[in-house]
Coordinates of C-alpha atoms in Angstrom, one line a residue:
X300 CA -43.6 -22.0 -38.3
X301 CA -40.7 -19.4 -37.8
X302 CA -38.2 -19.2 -40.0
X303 CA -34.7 -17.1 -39.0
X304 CA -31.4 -15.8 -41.2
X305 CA -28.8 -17.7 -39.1
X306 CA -25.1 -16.1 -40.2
X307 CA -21.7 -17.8 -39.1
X308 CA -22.4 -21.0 -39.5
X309 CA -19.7 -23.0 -41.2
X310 CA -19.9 -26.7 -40.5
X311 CA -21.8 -29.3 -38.8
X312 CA -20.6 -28.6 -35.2
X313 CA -22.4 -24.8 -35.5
X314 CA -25.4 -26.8 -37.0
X315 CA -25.6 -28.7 -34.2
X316 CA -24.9 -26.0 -32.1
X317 CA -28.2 -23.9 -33.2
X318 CA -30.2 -27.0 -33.5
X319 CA -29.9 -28.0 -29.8
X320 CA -29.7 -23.6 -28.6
X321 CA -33.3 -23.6 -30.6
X322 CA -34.8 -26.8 -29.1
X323 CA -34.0 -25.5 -25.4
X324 CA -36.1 -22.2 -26.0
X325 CA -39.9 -22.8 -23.9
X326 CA -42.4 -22.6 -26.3
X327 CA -40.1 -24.4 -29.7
X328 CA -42.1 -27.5 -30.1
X329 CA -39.7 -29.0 -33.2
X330 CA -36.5 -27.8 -34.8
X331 CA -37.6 -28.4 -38.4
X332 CA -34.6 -27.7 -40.4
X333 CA -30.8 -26.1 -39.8
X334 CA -29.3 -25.7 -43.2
X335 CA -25.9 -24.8 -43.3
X336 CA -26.4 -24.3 -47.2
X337 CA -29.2 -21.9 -47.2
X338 CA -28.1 -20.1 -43.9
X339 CA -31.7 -20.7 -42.5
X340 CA -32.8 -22.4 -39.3
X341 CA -37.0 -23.2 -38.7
X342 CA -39.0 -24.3 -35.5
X343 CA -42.8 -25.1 -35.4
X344 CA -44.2 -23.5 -31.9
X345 CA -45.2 -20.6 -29.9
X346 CA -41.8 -19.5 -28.6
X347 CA -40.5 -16.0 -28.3
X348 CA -38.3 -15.1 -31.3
X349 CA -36.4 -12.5 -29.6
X350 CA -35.5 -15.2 -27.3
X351 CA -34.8 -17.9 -30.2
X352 CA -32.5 -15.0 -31.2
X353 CA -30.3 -14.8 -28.1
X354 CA -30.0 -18.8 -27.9
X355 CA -28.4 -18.5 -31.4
X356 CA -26.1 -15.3 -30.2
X357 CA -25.4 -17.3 -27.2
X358 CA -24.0 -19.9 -29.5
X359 CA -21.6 -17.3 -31.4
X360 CA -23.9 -17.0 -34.2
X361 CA -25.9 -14.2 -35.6
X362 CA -29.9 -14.1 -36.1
X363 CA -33.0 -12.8 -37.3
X364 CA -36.7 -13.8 -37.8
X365 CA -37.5 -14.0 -42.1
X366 CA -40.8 -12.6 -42.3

């Protein structure tokens, strides 16, 4: 499981928005949770995080892996 900081989300849309960004990275194989609340999205798979990283700054948002 890979959890990342997710900053600049602010409402459903941009949870959507990171939720579907995450899901089209090769390798995610399950966007677990988006939380708006917490600020936290996680995926179960072998993806790249530097490239779950630019889906989410492709989106307009701001991310980092929680280790």
């Amino acid at each position: 499981m890979i959890k990342l900081k997710v900053d600049g989300m602010s409402c459903d849309h941009c949870v959507r928005a990171v939720t579907q960004a995450l899901a089209s990275v090769v390798g995610v194989d399950a966007v677990v949770d988006v939380s708006l609340e917490r600020g936290v999205a996680i995926v179960e798979g072998e993806p790249d995080i530097s490239a779950l990283v630019a889906a989410i700054t492709e989106e307009g948002y701001s991310a980092e892996p929680i280790r």
